[in-house]
Structures are given as C-alpha cells and as structure tokens.
mmCIF file of C-alpha atoms in Angstrom:
data_model
loop_
_atom_site.group_PDB
_atom_site.id
_atom_site.type_symbol
_atom_site.label_atom_id
_atom_site.label_comp_id
_atom_site.label_asym_id
_atom_site.label_seq_id
_atom_site.Cartn_x
_atom_site.Cartn_y
_atom_site.Cartn_z
ATOM 1 C CA MET A 399 89.196 192.389 16.245
ATOM 2 C CA ILE A 400 86.647 195.230 16.575
ATOM 3 C CA GLU A 401 86.011 196.957 19.873
ATOM 4 C CA HIS A 402 82.924 195.883 21.774
ATOM 5 C CA GLY A 403 79.875 198.042 21.048
ATOM 6 C CA MET A 404 80.804 198.936 17.469
ATOM 7 C CA GLN A 405 78.563 198.214 14.470
ATOM 8 C CA GLU A 406 79.695 198.129 10.849
ATOM 9 C CA VAL A 407 78.032 200.822 8.724
ATOM 10 C CA THR A 408 78.006 201.686 5.035
ATOM 11 C CA VAL A 409 77.380 204.925 3.161
ATOM 12 C CA ALA A 410 73.649 204.761 2.423
ATOM 13 C CA SER A 411 73.278 208.179 0.845
ATOM 14 C CA LEU A 412 74.713 211.632 0.441
ATOM 15 C CA GLY A 413 72.459 214.662 0.261
ATOM 16 C CA LEU A 414 71.802 218.210 1.319
ATOM 17 C CA ASP A 415 70.015 219.345 4.456
ATOM 18 C CA LYS A 416 67.053 221.380 3.195
ATOM 19 C CA ILE A 417 67.182 223.752 6.159
ATOM 20 C CA SER A 418 70.899 224.600 6.294
ATOM 21 C CA GLY A 419 71.952 223.579 2.777
ATOM 22 C CA ALA A 420 74.853 221.658 4.336
ATOM 23 C CA PRO A 421 75.943 218.304 2.900
ATOM 24 C CA VAL A 422 74.975 215.260 4.972
ATOM 25 C CA VAL A 423 76.352 211.746 4.713
ATOM 26 C CA ILE A 424 73.937 209.070 5.910
ATOM 27 C CA LEU A 425 75.542 205.920 7.286
ATOM 28 C CA LYS A 426 73.403 202.798 7.591
ATOM 29 C CA GLU A 427 73.989 199.842 9.846
ATOM 30 C CA LYS A 428 75.289 197.025 7.612
ATOM 31 C CA ASP A 429 73.125 194.316 9.153
ATOM 32 C CA GLY A 430 70.215 196.481 10.282
ATOM 33 C CA ASP A 431 68.087 199.525 9.557
ATOM 34 C CA ARG A 432 69.483 202.146 11.924
ATOM 35 C CA LEU A 433 70.963 205.303 10.436
ATOM 36 C CA LEU A 434 73.615 207.813 11.443
ATOM 37 C CA PRO A 435 73.464 211.221 9.685
ATOM 38 C CA ILE A 436 76.654 213.293 9.880
ATOM 39 C CA TRP A 437 76.758 216.857 8.590
ATOM 40 C CA ILE A 438 80.003 217.408 6.674
ATOM 41 C CA GLY A 439 81.845 220.081 4.725
ATOM 42 C CA PRO A 440 81.479 220.652 0.986
ATOM 43 C CA GLY A 441 85.039 219.520 0.191
ATOM 44 C CA GLU A 442 84.633 216.191 1.944
ATOM 45 C CA ALA A 443 81.150 215.769 0.447
ATOM 46 C CA SER A 444 82.655 216.277 -2.990
ATOM 47 C CA ALA A 445 85.382 213.695 -2.279
ATOM 48 C CA ILE A 446 82.788 211.161 -1.097
ATOM 49 C CA ALA A 447 80.416 211.894 -4.010
ATOM 50 C CA MET A 448 83.186 211.529 -6.588
ATOM 51 C CA GLU A 449 84.219 208.166 -5.143
ATOM 52 C CA LEU A 450 80.608 206.931 -4.988
ATOM 53 C CA ALA A 451 80.149 207.979 -8.621
ATOM 54 C CA GLY A 452 83.357 206.203 -9.631
ATOM 55 C CA VAL A 453 84.935 209.382 -11.020
ATOM 56 C CA GLN A 454 88.634 208.868 -11.785
ATOM 57 C CA PHE A 455 91.205 211.638 -12.106
ATOM 58 C CA ALA A 456 94.526 211.636 -13.949
ATOM 59 C CA ARG A 457 96.342 212.813 -10.813
ATOM 60 C CA PRO A 458 95.626 211.716 -7.222
ATOM 61 C CA LEU A 459 93.372 213.872 -5.085
ATOM 62 C CA THR A 460 94.188 214.411 -1.410
ATOM 63 C CA HIS A 461 92.422 211.294 -0.104
ATOM 64 C CA ASP A 462 93.943 209.155 -2.868
ATOM 65 C CA LEU A 463 97.378 210.579 -2.083
ATOM 66 C CA PHE A 464 96.966 209.832 1.618
ATOM 67 C CA ASN A 465 96.118 206.187 0.914
ATOM 68 C CA ALA A 466 99.112 205.914 -1.446
ATOM 69 C CA VAL A 467 101.426 207.332 1.251
ATOM 70 C CA VAL A 468 100.098 204.859 3.828
ATOM 71 C CA ARG A 469 100.793 201.933 1.462
ATOM 72 C CA GLY A 470 104.167 203.396 0.484
ATOM 73 C CA LEU A 471 105.223 203.486 4.126
ATOM 74 C CA GLY A 472 104.451 199.793 4.518
ATOM 75 C CA SER A 473 101.217 200.272 6.445
ATOM 76 C CA ALA A 474 97.697 199.032 5.852
ATOM 77 C CA PHE A 475 94.527 201.052 6.403
ATOM 78 C CA VAL A 476 92.451 198.625 8.479
ATOM 79 C CA ARG A 477 89.227 200.440 9.440
ATOM 80 C CA VAL A 478 87.464 203.612 10.558
ATOM 81 C CA LEU A 479 85.872 203.927 13.993
ATOM 82 C CA ILE A 480 83.271 206.652 14.563
ATOM 83 C CA THR A 481 83.518 206.830 18.307
ATOM 84 C CA LYS A 482 81.554 209.679 19.853
ATOM 85 C CA VAL A 483 79.778 212.992 19.512
ATOM 86 C CA MET A 484 80.518 215.954 21.796
ATOM 87 C CA ASP A 485 78.980 219.410 21.410
ATOM 88 C CA ASN A 486 77.448 218.364 18.065
ATOM 89 C CA THR A 487 80.875 217.325 16.737
ATOM 90 C CA TYR A 488 81.503 213.720 15.727
ATOM 91 C CA TYR A 489 84.878 212.071 16.353
ATOM 92 C CA ALA A 490 86.516 209.245 14.466
ATOM 93 C CA SER A 491 89.750 207.290 14.397
ATOM 94 C CA LEU A 492 91.681 205.843 11.496
ATOM 95 C CA VAL A 493 93.177 202.461 12.366
ATOM 96 C CA PHE A 494 96.342 201.311 10.588
ATOM 97 C CA ARG A 495 98.495 198.219 10.895
ATOM 98 C CA ARG A 496 102.257 198.385 10.480
ATOM 99 C CA ASN A 497 104.704 195.616 11.369
ATOM 100 C CA GLY A 498 101.956 193.776 13.274
ATOM 101 C CA GLU A 499 101.165 196.823 15.433
ATOM 102 C CA PHE A 500 97.878 198.738 15.324
ATOM 103 C CA ILE A 501 98.042 202.531 15.213
ATOM 104 C CA SER A 502 94.998 204.757 15.801
ATOM 105 C CA ILE A 503 94.920 208.373 14.589
ATOM 106 C CA ASP A 504 92.223 210.954 15.390
ATOM 107 C CA SER A 505 90.306 212.130 12.317
ATOM 108 C CA ARG A 506 87.129 213.870 11.252
ATOM 109 C CA PRO A 507 84.457 211.344 10.242
ATOM 110 C CA SER A 508 84.061 213.003 6.827
ATOM 111 C CA ASP A 509 87.734 212.546 5.925
ATOM 112 C CA SER A 510 87.692 209.060 7.441
ATOM 113 C CA ILE A 511 84.750 208.035 5.272
ATOM 114 C CA ALA A 512 86.363 209.434 2.106
ATOM 115 C CA LEU A 513 89.567 207.525 2.908
ATOM 116 C CA ALA A 514 87.747 204.296 3.774
ATOM 117 C CA LEU A 515 85.779 204.328 0.517
ATOM 118 C CA ARG A 516 88.979 204.649 -1.504
ATOM 119 C CA ALA A 517 90.819 201.974 0.489
ATOM 120 C CA GLU A 518 87.752 199.700 0.636
ATOM 121 C CA ALA A 519 88.182 199.635 4.413
ATOM 122 C CA PRO A 520 85.216 198.967 6.708
ATOM 123 C CA ILE A 521 83.581 201.751 8.725
ATOM 124 C CA TYR A 522 82.286 201.128 12.257
ATOM 125 C CA ALA A 523 80.122 203.347 14.461
ATOM 126 C CA GLU A 524 79.691 203.244 18.203
ATOM 127 C CA GLU A 525 76.438 201.447 19.029
ATOM 128 C CA SER A 526 75.190 204.347 21.181
ATOM 129 C CA LEU A 527 75.389 206.741 18.212
ATOM 130 C CA LEU A 528 73.085 204.527 16.172
ATOM 131 C CA GLU A 529 70.646 204.167 19.069
ATOM 132 C CA THR A 530 70.437 207.921 19.644
ATOM 133 C CA THR A 531 70.094 208.684 15.963
ATOM 134 C CA GLU A 532 67.372 206.103 15.478
ATOM 135 C CA TYR A 533 65.218 207.920 18.053
ATOM 136 C CA ASP A 534 66.032 211.378 16.686
ATOM 137 C CA ILE A 535 65.206 210.392 13.114
ATOM 138 C CA GLU A 536 61.888 208.878 14.114
ATOM 139 C CA GLU A 537 60.986 212.012 16.048
ATOM 140 C CA ALA A 538 62.061 214.319 13.218
ATOM 141 C CA ALA A 539 60.529 212.321 10.379
ATOM 142 C CA PRO A 540 57.966 214.395 8.454
ATOM 143 C CA PRO A 541 54.472 213.081 7.793
ATOM 144 C CA GLU A 542 54.172 211.170 4.516
ATOM 145 C CA HIS A 543 52.527 214.096 2.691
ATOM 146 C CA GLU A 544 55.402 216.495 3.452
ATOM 147 C CA GLU A 545 58.747 216.709 1.696
ATOM 148 C CA PRO A 546 61.702 214.838 3.227
ATOM 149 C CA LEU A 547 64.250 216.723 5.325
ATOM 150 C CA LEU A 548 67.070 215.833 2.934
ATOM 151 C CA GLU A 549 67.429 216.268 -0.779
ATOM 152 C CA GLY A 550 70.218 215.367 -3.160
ATOM 153 C CA GLY A 551 71.881 212.249 -4.486
ATOM 154 C CA THR A 552 72.235 208.803 -3.059
ATOM 155 C CA SER A 553 74.973 206.242 -3.268
ATOM 156 C CA GLU A 554 73.342 205.070 -6.511
ATOM 157 C CA SER A 555 73.003 208.617 -7.892
ATOM 158 C CA PRO A 556 75.270 211.263 -6.312
ATOM 159 C CA GLU A 557 74.988 213.643 -9.296
ATOM 160 C CA PRO A 558 72.667 216.283 -7.724
ATOM 161 C CA LEU A 559 75.100 216.805 -4.834
ATOM 162 C CA SER A 560 78.091 216.758 -7.180
ATOM 163 C CA ASP A 561 76.441 219.400 -9.362
ATOM 164 C CA TYR A 562 75.690 221.516 -6.294
ATOM 165 C CA LEU A 563 79.274 221.263 -5.035
ATOM 166 C CA LYS A 564 80.736 222.114 -8.462
ATOM 167 C CA GLY A 565 78.534 225.208 -8.595
ATOM 168 C CA LEU A 566 79.753 226.640 -5.292
ATOM 169 C CA ASP A 567 81.636 229.917 -5.391
ATOM 170 C CA PRO A 568 84.684 230.311 -3.100
ATOM 171 C CA GLU A 569 82.822 233.231 -1.501
ATOM 172 C CA ASP A 570 80.209 230.738 -0.262
ATOM 173 C CA PHE A 571 82.761 229.511 2.282
ATOM 174 C CA GLY A 572 83.478 232.895 3.840
ATOM 175 C CA ARG A 573 86.778 234.711 4.074
ATOM 176 C CA PHE A 574 89.887 233.185 5.614
ATOM 177 C CA ASP A 575 91.678 235.597 7.927
ATOM 178 C CA PRO A 576 94.861 234.116 9.412
#
C-alpha cells in the first residue's frame, strides 16, 4: 500500500541545466503530465544514464552491488518515496520488505532513482512536489522562439549526457580536504 498523497513517477529525461551545467533528472507523473525536476550530481547522473542506455559492465557498479546485497540478505526493494524538499534539498526514502516487515531508509533521490531503475522498483513523489513544480515550470518556460532551459539526452537517448559525464576531469569537482 502506498501512502496517501503519493503519485507514481517515471524518469522522463536526463539532461543538463544550461545555466549551471548541472545534471537534472526529470520525473514525470505516470498517469499525468506533471513534472518534477531534481538537480543531481554527476556520479548519480552517470549511473542513471548508463542504466537508461542499457550499458552492462563485467563487474557490478555501486548501485548494482547495493541491490545484490539487499537480495542476498533476504530483503526485497519495494519502492522509492520522494517525500519533501527543504532548503532546495530533496529527500527520499528507500522502502524494503524483509520477513513481512517494511523498512524505510533515508536516501538522496538521485541514488534512490538509480537503485529503483536497476531493481525495476516503482518511484513515487509526494503530490505537493508535483503541484509546486508544475507551477514553477510553467512560469519558467521560455517562449517558443527561445532555446529550452535544459539540454542533453532523454530516456530514449542519454548519450549526450553520458558523453559529457565521461569527459569530466576530477578537477571539475573541486578538491576534497578532510
């Protein structure tokens, strides 16, 4: 059973924000037209793009490994819930079932989406996030003669984003100082 006020969404596209250059995953309401854009990191964008493109690797990547561990421990990945946004940060939960009990674990939406795609688990978004985004997108939509705000691949063709992510230099991410 899904919590009241949640709508199932699918990955509609994956692209780059023209202003910031940051990857953006666009979720679309499964039985509607409302959208939910979520700005994500390059690593998660790469994981999502590779799964959308059907790229297979000889050894498991992190998200593949996580799903294998979940199955190996006798659990099932049931769904992702994108629950809220606070201070421009989206929050999500991974929902698992083990021995008839449901377990919810806090997660970033980007990792949650990458995991859900690999496990073929449904993704749900809080209704209020779709409502807010619908208004924001309409307000921000450029006139028809201008270029769109996003560029890059879509779920049918994620190659431009994949090429961009492969071309990134580690220096593009800044320096890690523990």
